[in-house]
Short mmCIF file of C-alpha atoms in Angstrom, two decimals:
data_model
loop_
_atom_site.label_atom_id
_atom_site.label_comp_id
_atom_site.label_asym_id
_atom_site.label_seq_id
_atom_site.Cartn_x
_atom_site.Cartn_y
_atom_site.Cartn_z
CA ASP A 867 8.94 6.27 -12.38
CA ILE A 868 7.88 9.05 -10.01
CA GLN A 869 10.20 9.16 -7.00
CA MET A 870 8.73 10.06 -3.62
CA THR A 871 11.15 11.47 -1.08
CA GLN A 872 9.96 11.54 2.51
CA SER A 873 11.66 13.40 5.32
CA PRO A 874 12.70 12.85 7.94
CA SER A 875 13.29 9.09 7.78
CA SER A 876 12.90 8.94 11.56
CA LEU A 877 11.52 11.30 14.14
CA SER A 878 11.43 11.35 17.92
CA ALA A 879 8.70 13.39 19.59
CA SER A 880 6.85 13.71 22.90
CA VAL A 881 3.18 13.18 23.65
CA GLY A 882 1.33 16.37 22.77
CA ASP A 883 3.90 17.54 20.22
CA ARG A 884 2.98 18.72 16.75
CA VAL A 885 4.61 16.39 14.23
CA THR A 886 5.24 17.21 10.58
CA ILE A 887 6.41 14.90 7.80
CA THR A 888 7.09 16.03 4.28
CA CYS A 889 6.89 14.17 0.99
CA GLN A 890 8.31 15.49 -2.26
CA ALA A 891 7.46 14.07 -5.65
CA SER A 892 9.95 14.05 -8.52
CA GLN A 893 7.28 15.56 -10.80
CA ASP A 894 3.90 17.24 -10.54
CA ILE A 895 1.32 14.78 -9.17
CA THR A 896 -1.44 17.39 -8.57
CA ILE A 897 -3.24 16.06 -5.49
CA TYR A 898 -2.87 12.35 -6.19
CA LEU A 899 -1.22 11.55 -2.89
CA ASN A 900 -2.24 9.35 0.02
CA TRP A 901 -0.80 8.87 3.52
CA TYR A 902 -0.75 5.56 5.39
CA GLN A 903 0.12 4.52 8.92
CA GLN A 904 1.76 1.17 9.60
CA LYS A 905 2.25 -0.24 13.06
CA PRO A 906 4.79 -3.05 13.62
CA GLY A 907 3.54 -6.38 12.30
CA LYS A 908 0.36 -4.84 10.93
CA ALA A 909 -0.97 -3.84 7.54
CA PRO A 910 -0.87 -0.20 6.47
CA LYS A 911 -3.95 1.87 7.22
CA LEU A 912 -5.22 4.71 5.04
CA LEU A 913 -5.29 8.04 6.88
CA ILE A 914 -5.37 10.78 4.23
CA TYR A 915 -6.39 10.59 0.57
CA ASP A 916 -6.16 13.12 -2.25
CA ALA A 917 -3.51 15.01 -0.27
CA SER A 918 -5.82 16.55 2.30
CA ASN A 919 -8.96 14.47 2.84
CA LEU A 920 -9.30 12.67 6.14
CA GLU A 921 -10.43 9.07 5.78
CA ALA A 922 -13.63 8.24 7.65
CA GLY A 923 -13.01 7.20 11.23
CA VAL A 924 -9.53 8.69 11.41
CA PRO A 925 -8.98 11.13 14.30
CA SER A 926 -9.01 14.79 13.37
CA ARG A 927 -5.51 15.34 14.81
CA PHE A 928 -4.22 13.88 11.53
CA GLY A 929 -4.06 16.18 8.53
CA GLY A 930 -2.51 16.64 5.12
CA SER A 931 -1.84 19.46 2.71
CA GLY A 932 -0.03 20.28 -0.48
CA SER A 933 -0.28 19.91 -4.22
CA GLY A 934 2.04 19.60 -7.17
CA THR A 935 5.32 18.27 -5.83
CA ASP A 936 5.34 19.21 -2.14
CA PHE A 937 3.14 17.67 0.52
CA THR A 938 2.91 17.75 4.29
CA PHE A 939 1.44 15.33 6.81
CA THR A 940 0.72 16.62 10.30
CA ILE A 941 -0.25 15.20 13.65
CA SER A 942 -1.46 18.16 15.67
CA SER A 943 -0.99 16.59 19.11
CA LEU A 944 0.94 13.31 19.21
CA GLN A 945 -0.69 10.45 21.11
CA PRO A 946 1.06 7.25 22.25
CA GLU A 947 -1.01 5.18 19.83
CA ASP A 948 0.38 7.21 16.91
CA ILE A 949 3.77 5.53 17.19
CA ALA A 950 4.18 3.90 13.78
CA THR A 951 5.81 4.29 10.40
CA TYR A 952 4.11 6.65 7.97
CA TYR A 953 4.22 6.39 4.19
CA CYS A 954 3.14 8.68 1.38
CA GLN A 955 1.99 7.16 -1.93
CA GLN A 956 1.48 8.82 -5.29
CA TYR A 957 -1.06 7.62 -7.80
CA ASP A 958 -0.70 10.18 -10.54
CA ASP A 959 1.01 7.58 -12.73
CA LEU A 960 1.96 3.92 -12.77
CA PRO A 961 3.86 2.44 -11.13
CA TYR A 962 2.26 3.75 -7.97
CA THR A 963 5.18 4.58 -5.71
CA PHE A 964 5.63 5.06 -2.00
CA GLY A 965 7.97 7.18 0.03
CA GLN A 966 10.61 5.32 2.00
CA GLY A 967 8.70 5.84 5.24
CA THR A 968 9.07 7.93 8.39
CA LYS A 969 9.46 6.03 11.63
CA LEU A 970 7.92 7.96 14.48
CA GLU A 971 9.14 7.22 18.00
CA LEU A 972 8.33 8.56 21.44
CA LYS A 973 10.92 10.75 23.10
CA GLN B 551 -17.79 -5.03 7.32
CA VAL B 552 -15.21 -4.89 4.57
CA GLN B 553 -12.56 -7.55 4.89
CA VAL B 554 -9.80 -8.92 2.70
CA VAL B 555 -7.77 -11.94 3.73
CA GLU B 556 -4.65 -13.25 2.01
CA SER B 557 -3.46 -16.84 1.98
CA GLY B 558 -1.01 -19.08 0.17
CA GLY B 559 2.34 -17.79 1.34
CA GLY B 560 5.18 -20.02 2.43
CA LEU B 561 8.75 -21.14 1.82
CA VAL B 562 9.62 -21.87 -1.79
CA LYS B 563 12.86 -22.56 -3.63
CA PRO B 564 14.24 -20.13 -6.23
CA GLY B 565 12.78 -20.76 -9.67
CA ARG B 566 9.63 -22.38 -8.32
CA SER B 567 6.04 -21.11 -8.32
CA LEU B 568 3.48 -20.07 -5.75
CA ARG B 569 -0.12 -18.87 -5.95
CA LEU B 570 -1.50 -16.34 -3.51
CA SER B 571 -5.19 -15.82 -2.86
CA CYS B 572 -7.15 -12.90 -1.49
CA ALA B 573 -10.68 -13.52 -0.23
CA ALA B 574 -12.98 -10.50 0.01
CA SER B 575 -16.19 -9.92 1.90
CA GLY B 576 -18.46 -7.10 2.98
CA PHE B 577 -18.60 -5.24 -0.35
CA THR B 578 -19.60 -5.73 -3.98
CA PHE B 579 -16.32 -7.25 -5.10
CA SER B 580 -16.82 -6.81 -8.85
CA ASP B 581 -17.26 -3.04 -8.43
CA TYR B 582 -13.69 -2.50 -7.31
CA TYR B 583 -10.19 -2.64 -8.65
CA MET B 584 -7.93 -4.73 -6.43
CA THR B 585 -4.21 -4.58 -6.00
CA TRP B 586 -1.19 -6.42 -4.60
CA ILE B 587 1.45 -4.59 -2.59
CA ARG B 588 4.53 -6.21 -1.10
CA GLN B 589 6.98 -5.34 1.65
CA ALA B 590 10.40 -6.96 1.89
CA PRO B 591 11.64 -7.60 5.44
CA GLY B 592 12.50 -4.29 7.11
CA LYS B 593 11.81 -2.35 3.90
CA GLY B 594 9.14 -0.08 2.48
CA LEU B 595 6.05 -0.72 0.40
CA GLU B 596 6.11 -1.68 -3.27
CA TRP B 597 3.10 -1.74 -5.59
CA ILE B 598 3.30 -4.80 -7.83
CA SER B 599 0.00 -5.31 -9.64
CA SER B 600 -3.61 -4.16 -10.08
CA ILE B 601 -6.69 -5.58 -11.75
CA SER B 602 -9.97 -3.94 -12.72
CA GLY B 603 -13.36 -5.10 -11.55
CA LYS B 604 -14.13 -7.15 -14.65
CA SER B 605 -10.51 -8.18 -15.27
CA THR B 606 -10.30 -6.13 -18.47
CA TYR B 607 -7.38 -4.11 -17.14
CA THR B 608 -4.24 -5.48 -15.50
CA LYS B 609 -0.99 -3.71 -14.75
CA TYR B 610 2.34 -4.85 -13.33
CA ALA B 611 5.49 -3.38 -11.88
CA ASP B 612 8.55 -3.95 -14.05
CA SER B 613 10.06 -6.05 -11.25
CA VAL B 614 7.42 -8.78 -11.71
CA LYS B 615 6.25 -8.32 -15.31
CA GLY B 616 6.39 -11.57 -17.24
CA ARG B 617 6.71 -13.65 -14.06
CA PHE B 618 3.60 -12.79 -12.05
CA THR B 619 -0.03 -12.94 -13.21
CA ILE B 620 -2.93 -11.27 -11.43
CA SER B 621 -6.46 -12.62 -11.83
CA ARG B 622 -9.79 -12.65 -10.07
CA ASP B 623 -12.97 -14.71 -9.78
CA ASN B 624 -15.86 -12.39 -9.01
CA ALA B 625 -18.26 -15.26 -8.37
CA LYS B 626 -15.97 -16.41 -5.57
CA LYS B 627 -15.05 -12.87 -4.48
CA SER B 628 -11.41 -13.76 -4.76
CA MET B 629 -8.26 -12.40 -6.33
CA PHE B 630 -5.10 -14.32 -7.11
CA LEU B 631 -1.43 -13.76 -7.78
CA GLN B 632 0.35 -16.51 -9.68
CA MET B 633 4.06 -16.10 -9.05
CA ASN B 634 6.46 -17.99 -11.30
CA SER B 635 10.25 -18.06 -11.55
CA LEU B 636 10.54 -16.80 -7.99
CA ARG B 637 13.74 -15.10 -6.89
CA ALA B 638 15.26 -14.38 -3.51
CA GLU B 639 14.36 -10.71 -3.97
CA ASP B 640 10.67 -11.65 -4.12
CA THR B 641 10.83 -12.51 -0.42
CA ALA B 642 8.28 -10.24 1.23
CA VAL B 643 4.96 -9.93 2.96
CA TYR B 644 2.34 -9.70 0.23
CA TYR B 645 -0.74 -7.60 0.93
CA CYS B 646 -3.93 -7.41 -1.06
CA ALA B 647 -5.90 -4.20 -0.91
CA ARG B 648 -9.16 -2.83 -2.19
CA VAL B 649 -8.82 0.16 -4.48
CA ARG B 650 -11.18 3.10 -4.20
CA GLY B 651 -11.15 5.59 -7.05
CA LEU B 652 -7.90 5.60 -9.01
CA ALA B 653 -5.57 4.15 -6.41
CA ILE B 654 -6.72 4.89 -2.88
CA LEU B 655 -5.96 1.70 -0.99
CA ASP B 656 -8.68 1.78 1.61
CA TYR B 657 -8.78 -1.76 2.98
CA TRP B 658 -5.77 -4.03 3.40
CA GLY B 659 -5.42 -7.64 4.41
CA GLN B 660 -3.09 -8.78 7.15
CA GLY B 661 -0.53 -10.00 4.62
CA THR B 662 0.99 -13.38 3.77
CA LEU B 663 4.72 -14.03 3.94
CA VAL B 664 6.54 -15.45 0.94
CA THR B 665 10.09 -16.62 1.52
CA VAL B 666 12.19 -17.62 -1.47
CA SER B 667 15.22 -19.55 -0.34
CA SER B 668 17.06 -22.74 -1.13
#
C-alpha cells in the first residue's frame, strides 16, 4: 500500500496567516493527489484535485502544488471558517489511502 | 443539486450483519463510480470499497474483503454495503461518496454511524 505522511499533525495559526501542510507519498504518485477539508461532525469536502486544481466553488485562498512524492497544500490567508482537519488522499493505486490528517486551530 | 444520503447504521453485536444504503439524486447515477469510506471515532479516513457505474468492477480494502459486499441498483439510484461478520474494529462513521474521474471524491453524504459492540 502507498503510505501518505502528512505534516504537521496539528497546527496553530492566526487569522491572516499563510498556512502550509505537506504530504509525502511512499512512492511516485505523479499528480494523483486530492486534498479534503473536514469540519467537526461533518463530511469531508473536496478542495483540491489532481494536486493543484481548485474545485469549483472553493475560495482561491486555497491552493496545492507538487508531483511525484512531495505535495504542498496552502491557505494564503487563514480565515476563521478554515478551522478544520485537512487530509490528503492518493489515487495512483488501490487501496486509495489518506494522510493521517492535519488539525488546524486558531492561535 | 447533487446529493448522496446514507442510511442503515446502528448498534450491532459482533459477528452479526448490517446493510447500509446510499441514496443519490441530482446526477445521472449510472454514469459514476461510487465508493464507501469510513472513519473510526477520532481517527482518519479509510477507503473500503468502490463500484463502477454498471457494477462490472468492484474493489475492496483488505480489511473488509470477504466480509463486505458492495452493490448498486441504478434504477433506484442507490448503492449498498452488505456488512457481514462485523467486528469491533468496524465501528465507524460510514460515508458514501460520488467518484469523479479515477478517484476524486467530489460529493459526500453526511455519514451513518455503525457501532459494533456486545
